[in-house]
Amino acid sequence: MKSIKVGLLGIGTVGSGTFNVLKRNQQEIAARAGRAIEITMVADLDVERAKQLTNGEVAVVNDASLVVNHPDIDIVIELIGGYGIAKDLVLKAIANGKHVVTANKALIATHGNEIFKAAQEKGVIVAFEAAVAGGIPIIKALREGLTANSIQWIAGIINGTTNFILTEMRDKGLDFDVVLQEAQRLGYAEADPTFDIEGVDAAHKLTIMASIAFGIPVQFSKAHVEGITKLQATDIRYAEQLGYRIKLLGITKRTAGGIELRVHPTLIPSARLITNVEGAMNAVLVRGDAVGDTLYYGKGAGSEPTASAVIADLVDITRLATADPEHRVPHLAFQPNAMADTPILPMAEITTSYYLRMHVADQPGVLADVTRILADSSISIDAMLQKEPATGEIRTDIIMLTHQTQEKNVEAAIAKIEALATVVGAVIKIRLEELG
């Protein structure tokens, strides 16, 4: 059969990995796909570097529009990133009747609804396995493997940079700023790590998974996003003493009132498997009503791990390209006319447990005042840790773990606690999930 011709937009880390893996495993990939898949055209601003990476074996141009408009190209791989030119090129490729593979989570999370609508109207496929958790096939698992299930919730460590930083903070007892510099030196963090450390990257990925799990449009703008920049080594240490570890989690849940969609540092019991996901690794825990809990673990980034997901999408498209569009797996798992309008819950309405740390005067009555305020806000205490003040100190830390309550109750209680004359500074609040 005639080979599938692929145009590659961007031959950076993932692009070069895709080119190399596709070439190295070409016979096995062709045997699985039913025909050969070959990259025949590459667009990159650095033409000379692109020619070196491809050994002069393919056409290289510096204008991506030449690829998306080329009549011989069947599939376009978009690895440029960002929201601007990438969106224009993807929509142009779709308009030209070409299938698209992308690793661009920001693009899918913010403009996925428009892109999928255009693809449906044109009868082409937009595949995005590489956009979430690198080499872990979580999109296929959610969209196909768990299709019999009503998904209850997803909790994921889906950003390797922040997981590396938190692992180092716990193992070495260092503060965030120190570990961030080390992560940048080792190449785990970008020169500008904002999207990673502020939770934006994880929120993009979580938004996509929530849409597939619950059959809702992608709604990144409604996600609660909180990073790790304010996390202190002190709280990581106290959490350990209480039997918990702190991870940056992306959490999405189906509730009676709506869908929770949130990214933030989270205490997890140390006994849970997911707490042992260390360094730059990723893991996603999914609960389905039929299957129960399933855990997906692996490398969430990197040249060849992400290329693995890109090429898996190429193979899927090759297999399905000749199928009736109505018999393909829908982009977001649910048929377009069956998507739900379930609302995304505001954070004030979510229900979970909390870790609270307050720095207080070491004098009688303080604990009574704090517990009274919590009780008045319908918050009950599950566990408490009260530290002895250091020699010569007149203040100490009180740490409390609460039972489940609504966020608005905790916020109201914190405001009253911080107003006490015996409480110094802000109350530290970190959410807690049992995941069991």
CSV table of C-alpha atoms in Angstrom, one decimal:
chain,number,residue,atom,x,y,z
A,1,MET,CA,0.0,0.0,0.0
A,2,LYS,CA,1.0,3.6,-0.6
A,3,SER,CA,3.0,5.0,2.3
A,4,ILE,CA,1.6,7.7,4.6
A,5,LYS,CA,3.5,11.0,4.0
A,6,VAL,CA,4.1,13.1,7.2
A,7,GLY,CA,5.0,16.8,7.5
A,8,LEU,CA,6.8,17.8,10.7
A,9,LEU,CA,6.5,21.3,12.1
A,10,GLY,CA,9.4,21.9,14.5
A,11,ILE,CA,12.3,19.6,15.0
A,12,GLY,CA,13.4,20.4,18.5
A,13,THR,CA,13.6,17.9,21.4
A,14,VAL,CA,10.4,16.0,20.6
A,15,GLY,CA,10.6,16.5,16.9
A,16,SER,CA,14.1,15.0,16.6
A,17,GLY,CA,13.0,12.1,18.9
A,18,THR,CA,10.0,11.5,16.6
A,19,PHE,CA,12.2,11.5,13.5
A,20,ASN,CA,14.7,9.1,15.0
A,21,VAL,CA,12.3,6.6,16.6
A,22,LEU,CA,10.2,6.5,13.5
A,23,LYS,CA,13.3,5.7,11.4
A,24,ARG,CA,14.8,3.3,13.9
A,25,ASN,CA,11.6,1.2,14.3
A,26,GLN,CA,10.2,1.8,10.8
A,27,GLN,CA,9.7,-1.9,9.9
A,28,GLU,CA,7.9,-2.8,13.2
A,29,ILE,CA,5.8,0.4,13.0
A,30,ALA,CA,4.8,-0.4,9.4
A,31,ALA,CA,3.8,-3.9,10.3
A,32,ARG,CA,1.5,-2.6,13.0
A,33,ALA,CA,0.1,0.3,11.0
A,34,GLY,CA,-0.5,-1.8,7.8
A,35,ARG,CA,1.6,0.5,5.7
A,36,ALA,CA,4.8,2.6,5.9
A,37,ILE,CA,4.8,5.9,7.7
A,38,GLU,CA,7.5,8.4,6.6
A,39,ILE,CA,8.4,12.0,7.4
A,40,THR,CA,9.0,13.6,4.0
A,41,MET,CA,9.0,17.3,4.9
A,42,VAL,CA,10.2,19.3,7.9
A,43,ALA,CA,9.6,22.9,8.7
A,44,ASP,CA,12.0,24.7,11.1
A,45,LEU,CA,13.4,28.2,11.4
A,46,ASP,CA,16.9,26.8,11.8
A,47,VAL,CA,17.1,25.1,8.4
A,48,GLU,CA,20.8,24.1,8.7
A,49,ARG,CA,20.3,22.4,12.0
A,50,ALA,CA,17.1,20.6,10.7
A,51,LYS,CA,19.1,19.3,7.7
A,52,GLN,CA,21.8,17.9,10.1
A,53,LEU,CA,19.2,16.2,12.3
A,54,THR,CA,17.5,14.6,9.3
A,55,ASN,CA,20.8,13.7,7.6
A,56,GLY,CA,19.6,15.4,4.4
A,57,GLU,CA,17.0,12.7,3.9
A,58,VAL,CA,13.9,14.9,3.7
A,59,ALA,CA,12.9,18.3,2.3
A,60,VAL,CA,13.5,21.0,4.9
A,61,VAL,CA,11.8,24.5,4.7
A,62,ASN,CA,11.7,27.5,7.0
A,63,ASP,CA,8.0,28.2,6.2
A,64,ALA,CA,5.5,25.9,7.9
A,65,SER,CA,2.7,26.9,5.6
A,66,LEU,CA,4.5,25.1,2.8
A,67,VAL,CA,4.1,21.9,4.7
A,68,VAL,CA,0.4,22.3,5.7
A,69,ASN,CA,-0.4,23.3,2.1
A,70,HIS,CA,1.6,20.6,0.3
A,71,PRO,CA,-0.7,18.3,-1.6
A,72,ASP,CA,1.3,15.1,-0.9
A,73,ILE,CA,1.3,15.5,2.9
A,74,ASP,CA,-1.3,13.2,4.6
A,75,ILE,CA,-0.6,14.0,8.3
A,76,VAL,CA,0.9,17.1,9.9
A,77,ILE,CA,2.7,16.9,13.2
A,78,GLU,CA,2.6,20.2,15.1
A,79,LEU,CA,5.4,20.5,17.6
A,80,ILE,CA,5.9,24.3,17.6
A,81,GLY,CA,3.9,25.0,20.8
A,82,GLY,CA,2.1,28.1,22.0
A,83,TYR,CA,-1.3,29.5,21.0
A,84,GLY,CA,-0.6,31.7,18.0
A,85,ILE,CA,1.0,30.4,14.9
A,86,ALA,CA,0.5,26.8,16.0
A,87,LYS,CA,-3.3,27.3,16.1
A,88,ASP,CA,-3.4,28.9,12.7
A,89,LEU,CA,-1.3,26.1,11.2
A,90,VAL,CA,-3.4,23.4,12.7
A,91,LEU,CA,-6.7,25.0,11.5
A,92,LYS,CA,-5.1,25.4,8.0
A,93,ALA,CA,-4.0,21.8,7.9
A,94,ILE,CA,-7.5,20.7,8.9
A,95,ALA,CA,-9.1,23.0,6.2
A,96,ASN,CA,-6.8,21.3,3.7
A,97,GLY,CA,-8.1,17.9,4.7
A,98,LYS,CA,-5.0,16.7,6.6
A,99,HIS,CA,-5.0,14.8,9.8
A,100,VAL,CA,-3.1,16.4,12.7
A,101,VAL,CA,-0.9,15.1,15.5
A,102,THR,CA,0.1,17.5,18.3
A,103,ALA,CA,1.9,17.5,21.6
A,104,ASN,CA,0.6,21.0,22.3
A,105,LYS,CA,-1.4,20.8,25.6
A,106,ALA,CA,-1.8,24.6,25.8
A,107,LEU,CA,-3.4,24.7,22.4
A,108,ILE,CA,-5.8,21.8,23.0
A,109,ALA,CA,-6.7,23.1,26.5
A,110,THR,CA,-7.5,26.6,25.3
A,111,HIS,CA,-8.7,26.1,21.7
A,112,GLY,CA,-9.6,22.4,21.6
A,113,ASN,CA,-13.3,23.0,21.2
A,114,GLU,CA,-12.8,25.1,18.0
A,115,ILE,CA,-10.2,22.7,16.6
A,116,PHE,CA,-12.2,19.6,17.2
A,117,LYS,CA,-15.3,21.2,15.7
A,118,ALA,CA,-13.3,22.1,12.5
A,119,ALA,CA,-11.9,18.6,12.4
A,120,GLN,CA,-15.3,17.0,12.7
A,121,GLU,CA,-16.7,19.1,9.9
A,122,LYS,CA,-13.8,18.2,7.6
A,123,GLY,CA,-13.8,14.5,8.5
A,124,VAL,CA,-10.2,14.5,9.8
A,125,ILE,CA,-8.6,13.3,13.0
A,126,VAL,CA,-6.7,15.5,15.5
A,127,ALA,CA,-4.7,13.2,17.8
A,128,PHE,CA,-3.0,14.5,21.0
A,129,GLU,CA,-1.8,11.7,23.1
A,130,ALA,CA,1.6,13.4,23.5
A,131,ALA,CA,0.0,16.5,25.0
A,132,VAL,CA,-0.6,14.8,28.4
A,133,ALA,CA,2.0,12.9,30.5
A,134,GLY,CA,4.6,12.4,27.7
A,135,GLY,CA,5.0,8.7,27.0
A,136,ILE,CA,2.2,7.5,29.3
A,137,PRO,CA,-0.8,6.5,27.1
A,138,ILE,CA,-3.3,8.1,29.5
A,139,ILE,CA,-5.5,9.6,26.7
A,140,LYS,CA,-6.0,6.2,25.0
A,141,ALA,CA,-6.7,4.6,28.4
A,142,LEU,CA,-9.4,7.2,29.3
A,143,ARG,CA,-10.9,7.4,25.8
A,144,GLU,CA,-10.9,3.7,24.9
A,145,GLY,CA,-9.6,1.4,27.7
A,146,LEU,CA,-12.0,2.7,30.3
A,147,THR,CA,-14.9,3.4,28.0
A,148,ALA,CA,-17.2,1.1,30.0
A,149,ASN,CA,-16.7,3.1,33.2
A,150,SER,CA,-18.3,6.1,34.7
A,151,ILE,CA,-15.1,7.9,35.8
A,152,GLN,CA,-15.4,9.2,39.4
A,153,TRP,CA,-12.1,11.1,39.7
A,154,ILE,CA,-8.6,11.6,38.4
A,155,ALA,CA,-5.6,12.7,40.4
A,156,GLY,CA,-2.3,13.1,38.6
A,157,ILE,CA,1.4,14.1,39.2
A,158,ILE,CA,1.6,15.5,35.6
A,159,ASN,CA,4.5,18.0,35.8
A,160,GLY,CA,8.0,16.5,36.1
A,161,THR,CA,9.7,19.8,37.0
A,162,THR,CA,7.6,20.4,40.1
A,163,ASN,CA,7.8,16.8,41.1
A,164,PHE,CA,11.6,16.9,40.9
A,165,ILE,CA,11.6,20.1,43.0
A,166,LEU,CA,9.3,18.7,45.7
A,167,THR,CA,11.3,15.4,45.8
A,168,GLU,CA,14.5,17.4,46.4
A,169,MET,CA,12.9,19.7,49.0
A,170,ARG,CA,11.8,16.7,51.0
A,171,ASP,CA,15.0,14.6,50.6
A,172,LYS,CA,17.4,17.5,51.3
A,173,GLY,CA,15.3,19.8,53.5
A,174,LEU,CA,15.9,22.7,51.2
A,175,ASP,CA,13.6,25.6,50.4
A,176,PHE,CA,12.0,26.1,47.0
A,177,ASP,CA,14.3,28.9,45.7
A,178,VAL,CA,17.4,26.8,46.3
A,179,VAL,CA,16.0,23.7,44.7
A,180,LEU,CA,14.7,25.6,41.7
A,181,GLN,CA,18.2,26.9,40.9
A,182,GLU,CA,19.5,23.3,41.1
A,183,ALA,CA,16.7,22.1,38.8
A,184,GLN,CA,17.6,24.7,36.2
A,185,ARG,CA,21.2,23.8,36.4
A,186,LEU,CA,20.4,20.1,35.8
A,187,GLY,CA,18.0,20.9,32.9
A,188,TYR,CA,14.8,19.8,34.7
A,189,ALA,CA,13.5,23.4,34.8
A,190,GLU,CA,13.4,26.0,32.0
A,191,ALA,CA,15.2,29.3,32.2
A,192,ASP,CA,11.7,30.7,32.6
A,193,PRO,CA,9.9,28.0,34.6
A,194,THR,CA,6.7,29.9,35.3
A,195,PHE,CA,4.2,27.6,33.5
A,196,ASP,CA,5.6,24.6,35.5
A,197,ILE,CA,6.1,26.0,39.0
A,198,GLU,CA,2.8,28.0,38.9
A,199,GLY,CA,0.8,25.0,37.9
A,200,VAL,CA,-0.3,26.2,34.5
A,201,ASP,CA,1.3,23.3,32.6
A,202,ALA,CA,-0.4,20.8,34.9
A,203,ALA,CA,-3.8,22.6,34.5
A,204,HIS,CA,-3.6,22.4,30.7
A,205,LYS,CA,-3.2,18.6,31.0
A,206,LEU,CA,-5.8,18.2,33.6
A,207,THR,CA,-8.3,20.2,31.5
A,208,ILE,CA,-7.9,17.8,28.7
A,209,MET,CA,-8.3,14.7,30.9
A,210,ALA,CA,-11.4,16.1,32.6
A,211,SER,CA,-13.1,16.7,29.2
A,212,ILE,CA,-12.4,13.1,28.1
A,213,ALA,CA,-13.4,11.6,31.5
A,214,PHE,CA,-16.6,13.5,32.0
A,215,GLY,CA,-17.7,14.4,28.4
A,216,ILE,CA,-17.5,18.2,28.9
A,217,PRO,CA,-16.0,20.8,26.6
A,218,VAL,CA,-12.4,21.9,27.4
A,219,GLN,CA,-12.6,24.8,29.9
A,220,PHE,CA,-9.1,25.8,31.0
A,221,SER,CA,-10.2,29.2,32.0
A,222,LYS,CA,-12.4,27.7,34.8
A,223,ALA,CA,-9.6,25.6,36.4
A,224,HIS,CA,-8.2,26.6,39.8
A,225,VAL,CA,-4.5,26.9,39.4
A,226,GLU,CA,-2.0,27.1,42.3
A,227,GLY,CA,1.7,26.3,42.0
A,228,ILE,CA,4.5,25.4,44.5
A,229,THR,CA,6.3,28.7,44.8
A,230,LYS,CA,5.0,29.5,48.3
A,231,LEU,CA,5.5,26.0,49.6
A,232,GLN,CA,8.0,25.8,52.5
A,233,ALA,CA,10.3,23.0,53.6
A,234,THR,CA,8.8,23.3,57.1
A,235,ASP,CA,5.4,22.1,55.9
A,236,ILE,CA,7.0,19.3,53.9
A,237,ARG,CA,8.7,18.2,57.1
A,238,TYR,CA,5.5,18.5,59.3
A,239,ALA,CA,3.5,16.6,56.7
A,240,GLU,CA,6.0,13.7,56.9
A,241,GLN,CA,5.7,13.6,60.7
A,242,LEU,CA,1.9,13.3,60.2
A,243,GLY,CA,2.3,10.4,57.7
A,244,TYR,CA,1.8,12.4,54.5
A,245,ARG,CA,3.8,13.6,51.5
A,246,ILE,CA,3.1,16.8,49.5
A,247,LYS,CA,2.8,16.6,45.7
A,248,LEU,CA,1.5,19.0,43.1
A,249,LEU,CA,-1.6,17.3,42.0
A,250,GLY,CA,-4.1,17.9,39.2
A,251,ILE,CA,-7.5,16.7,40.5
A,252,THR,CA,-10.8,16.5,38.7
A,253,LYS,CA,-13.9,14.9,40.3
A,254,ARG,CA,-17.4,14.3,39.4
A,255,THR,CA,-19.7,15.5,42.2
A,256,ALA,CA,-23.5,16.1,42.6
A,257,GLY,CA,-23.0,19.8,42.2
A,258,GLY,CA,-20.6,19.8,39.2
A,259,ILE,CA,-17.0,19.0,38.2
A,260,GLU,CA,-14.0,19.9,40.3
A,261,LEU,CA,-11.1,21.1,38.2
A,262,ARG,CA,-8.1,22.1,40.3
A,263,VAL,CA,-4.3,22.1,40.5
A,264,HIS,CA,-2.5,22.7,43.8
A,265,PRO,CA,0.0,21.3,46.3
A,266,THR,CA,-1.7,18.4,48.1
A,267,LEU,CA,-1.0,16.2,51.2
A,268,ILE,CA,-1.4,12.5,50.3
A,269,PRO,CA,-1.0,9.6,52.8
A,270,SER,CA,2.5,8.1,52.5
A,271,ALA,CA,1.0,4.6,52.1
A,272,ARG,CA,-0.4,5.5,48.7
A,273,LEU,CA,1.6,4.2,45.7
A,274,ILE,CA,1.4,7.6,44.0
A,275,THR,CA,3.4,9.2,46.8
A,276,ASN,CA,6.4,7.1,45.7
A,277,VAL,CA,6.5,8.7,42.3
A,278,GLU,CA,9.8,10.7,42.6
A,279,GLY,CA,12.0,12.9,40.6
A,280,ALA,CA,10.8,14.0,37.1
A,281,MET,CA,8.4,11.0,36.7
A,282,ASN,CA,4.6,11.3,36.2
A,283,ALA,CA,1.7,9.2,37.4
A,284,VAL,CA,-2.1,9.4,36.9
A,285,LEU,CA,-4.5,7.7,39.2
A,286,VAL,CA,-8.0,7.1,37.8
A,287,ARG,CA,-11.0,5.7,39.6
A,288,GLY,CA,-13.8,4.2,37.5
A,289,ASP,CA,-17.0,2.7,38.9
A,290,ALA,CA,-16.4,-0.7,37.3
A,291,VAL,CA,-12.7,-1.1,37.3
A,292,GLY,CA,-11.9,0.7,40.6
A,293,ASP,CA,-8.5,2.4,40.8
A,294,THR,CA,-5.9,2.2,38.0
A,295,LEU,CA,-2.5,3.8,38.1
A,296,TYR,CA,-0.5,4.9,35.0
A,297,TYR,CA,3.2,5.7,35.6
A,298,GLY,CA,6.1,6.7,33.4
A,299,LYS,CA,8.2,9.4,31.9
A,300,GLY,CA,6.1,12.5,31.4
A,301,ALA,CA,8.5,14.3,29.1
A,302,GLY,CA,11.7,13.9,27.1
A,303,SER,CA,12.6,13.4,23.5
A,304,GLU,CA,11.9,9.7,22.9
A,305,PRO,CA,9.2,9.1,25.6
A,306,THR,CA,7.1,11.9,24.1
A,307,ALA,CA,8.0,10.7,20.6
A,308,SER,CA,6.5,7.3,21.6
A,309,ALA,CA,3.1,9.0,22.0
A,310,VAL,CA,3.4,11.0,18.8
A,311,ILE,CA,4.1,7.9,16.8
A,312,ALA,CA,1.3,6.0,18.4
A,313,ASP,CA,-1.0,8.7,17.2
A,314,LEU,CA,0.5,8.4,13.7
A,315,VAL,CA,-0.2,4.7,13.7
A,316,ASP,CA,-3.8,5.2,15.0
A,317,ILE,CA,-4.5,7.7,12.2
A,318,THR,CA,-3.0,5.4,9.6
A,319,ARG,CA,-5.2,2.6,10.7
A,320,LEU,CA,-8.3,4.8,10.8
A,321,ALA,CA,-7.8,7.2,7.9
A,322,THR,CA,-9.9,5.2,5.6
A,323,ALA,CA,-12.7,4.5,8.2
A,324,ASP,CA,-16.0,6.3,8.1
A,325,PRO,CA,-15.5,9.4,10.3
A,326,GLU,CA,-18.6,8.5,12.3
A,327,HIS,CA,-17.1,5.2,13.3
A,328,ARG,CA,-13.9,6.6,14.7
A,329,VAL,CA,-13.3,7.2,18.4
A,330,PRO,CA,-14.5,10.8,19.1
A,331,HIS,CA,-11.8,13.3,20.0
A,332,LEU,CA,-13.1,13.7,23.5
A,333,ALA,CA,-14.4,10.1,23.9
A,334,PHE,CA,-18.1,11.2,23.8
A,335,GLN,CA,-20.0,11.8,20.6
A,336,PRO,CA,-20.1,15.6,19.9
A,337,ASN,CA,-23.9,15.8,20.2
A,338,ALA,CA,-23.7,14.0,23.6
A,339,MET,CA,-21.4,16.4,25.4
A,340,ALA,CA,-22.6,17.5,28.8
A,341,ASP,CA,-23.0,21.0,30.1
A,342,THR,CA,-22.1,20.0,33.7
A,343,PRO,CA,-20.7,23.1,35.4
A,344,ILE,CA,-17.2,23.5,36.8
A,345,LEU,CA,-17.4,24.1,40.5
A,346,PRO,CA,-15.9,27.2,42.0
A,347,MET,CA,-13.2,26.5,44.6
A,348,ALA,CA,-15.4,27.9,47.4
A,349,GLU,CA,-17.8,25.0,46.8
A,350,ILE,CA,-15.3,22.1,46.7
A,351,THR,CA,-15.1,19.7,49.7
A,352,THR,CA,-11.9,18.2,50.9
A,353,SER,CA,-9.7,18.0,54.0
A,354,TYR,CA,-7.0,20.5,55.0
A,355,TYR,CA,-3.6,20.9,56.6
A,356,LEU,CA,-3.5,24.1,58.6
A,357,ARG,CA,-0.3,25.6,60.2
A,358,MET,CA,-0.3,28.6,62.4
A,359,HIS,CA,2.5,30.3,64.3
A,360,VAL,CA,1.2,31.3,67.7
A,361,ALA,CA,2.1,32.7,71.1
A,362,ASP,CA,3.1,30.0,73.6
A,363,GLN,CA,0.5,30.9,76.2
A,364,PRO,CA,-2.7,29.4,77.7
A,365,GLY,CA,-6.0,29.7,75.8
A,366,VAL,CA,-4.6,29.9,72.3
A,367,LEU,CA,-5.6,26.4,71.2
A,368,ALA,CA,-9.0,26.9,72.8
A,369,ASP,CA,-9.6,30.1,70.7
A,370,VAL,CA,-8.5,28.3,67.5
A,371,THR,CA,-10.6,25.2,68.0
A,372,ARG,CA,-13.7,27.3,68.9
A,373,ILE,CA,-13.4,29.2,65.6
A,374,LEU,CA,-13.1,26.0,63.7
A,375,ALA,CA,-16.1,24.5,65.4
A,376,ASP,CA,-18.1,27.7,64.7
A,377,SER,CA,-17.3,27.2,61.0
A,378,SER,CA,-18.4,23.5,61.1
A,379,ILE,CA,-14.8,22.2,60.8
A,380,SER,CA,-13.8,19.2,62.9
A,381,ILE,CA,-10.2,18.3,63.7
A,382,ASP,CA,-8.8,14.9,62.6
A,383,ALA,CA,-5.2,15.2,63.9
A,384,MET,CA,-3.0,17.8,65.6
A,385,LEU,CA,0.7,18.4,66.1
A,386,GLN,CA,1.8,21.1,68.6
A,387,LYS,CA,5.5,21.8,68.6
A,388,GLU,CA,7.5,22.8,71.7
A,389,PRO,CA,9.0,26.3,71.3
A,390,ALA,CA,12.7,26.4,70.7
A,391,THR,CA,14.9,27.5,73.6
A,392,GLY,CA,14.4,31.2,74.2
A,393,GLU,CA,11.4,31.4,71.8
A,394,ILE,CA,8.0,32.6,72.9
A,395,ARG,CA,6.1,31.4,69.9
A,396,THR,CA,5.5,27.9,68.4
A,397,ASP,CA,3.7,26.1,65.6
A,398,ILE,CA,0.4,24.4,65.8
A,399,ILE,CA,-0.5,22.0,62.9
A,400,MET,CA,-4.0,20.7,62.4
A,401,LEU,CA,-5.5,18.2,59.9
A,402,THR,CA,-9.2,18.7,59.4
A,403,HIS,CA,-12.0,16.4,58.4
A,404,GLN,CA,-13.7,17.1,55.1
A,405,THR,CA,-15.4,20.5,54.8
A,406,GLN,CA,-16.1,23.1,52.1
A,407,GLU,CA,-13.4,25.5,51.1
A,408,LYS,CA,-15.5,28.5,52.0
A,409,ASN,CA,-15.8,27.3,55.6
A,410,VAL,CA,-12.0,27.0,55.8
A,411,GLU,CA,-11.4,30.5,54.3
A,412,ALA,CA,-13.9,32.1,56.8
A,413,ALA,CA,-12.2,30.3,59.7
A,414,ILE,CA,-8.7,31.3,58.6
A,415,ALA,CA,-9.7,35.0,58.4
A,416,LYS,CA,-10.9,34.8,62.0
A,417,ILE,CA,-7.9,32.9,63.2
A,418,GLU,CA,-5.5,35.4,61.6
A,419,ALA,CA,-7.3,38.2,63.4
A,420,LEU,CA,-6.4,36.7,66.8
A,421,ALA,CA,-3.7,38.8,68.7
A,422,THR,CA,-2.0,35.5,69.6
A,423,VAL,CA,-1.5,34.4,66.0
A,424,VAL,CA,1.5,35.7,64.1
A,425,GLY,CA,1.4,36.1,60.3
A,426,ALA,CA,-0.7,34.1,57.8
A,427,VAL,CA,-2.2,30.6,58.4
A,428,ILE,CA,-0.7,28.1,56.0
A,429,LYS,CA,-3.4,26.1,54.2
A,430,ILE,CA,-2.7,23.0,52.1
A,431,ARG,CA,-5.5,20.7,50.8
A,432,LEU,CA,-5.4,17.0,51.7
A,433,GLU,CA,-6.7,14.1,49.6
A,434,GLU,CA,-6.9,10.5,50.9
A,435,LEU,CA,-7.1,9.0,47.4
A,436,GLY,CA,-8.3,5.8,48.8
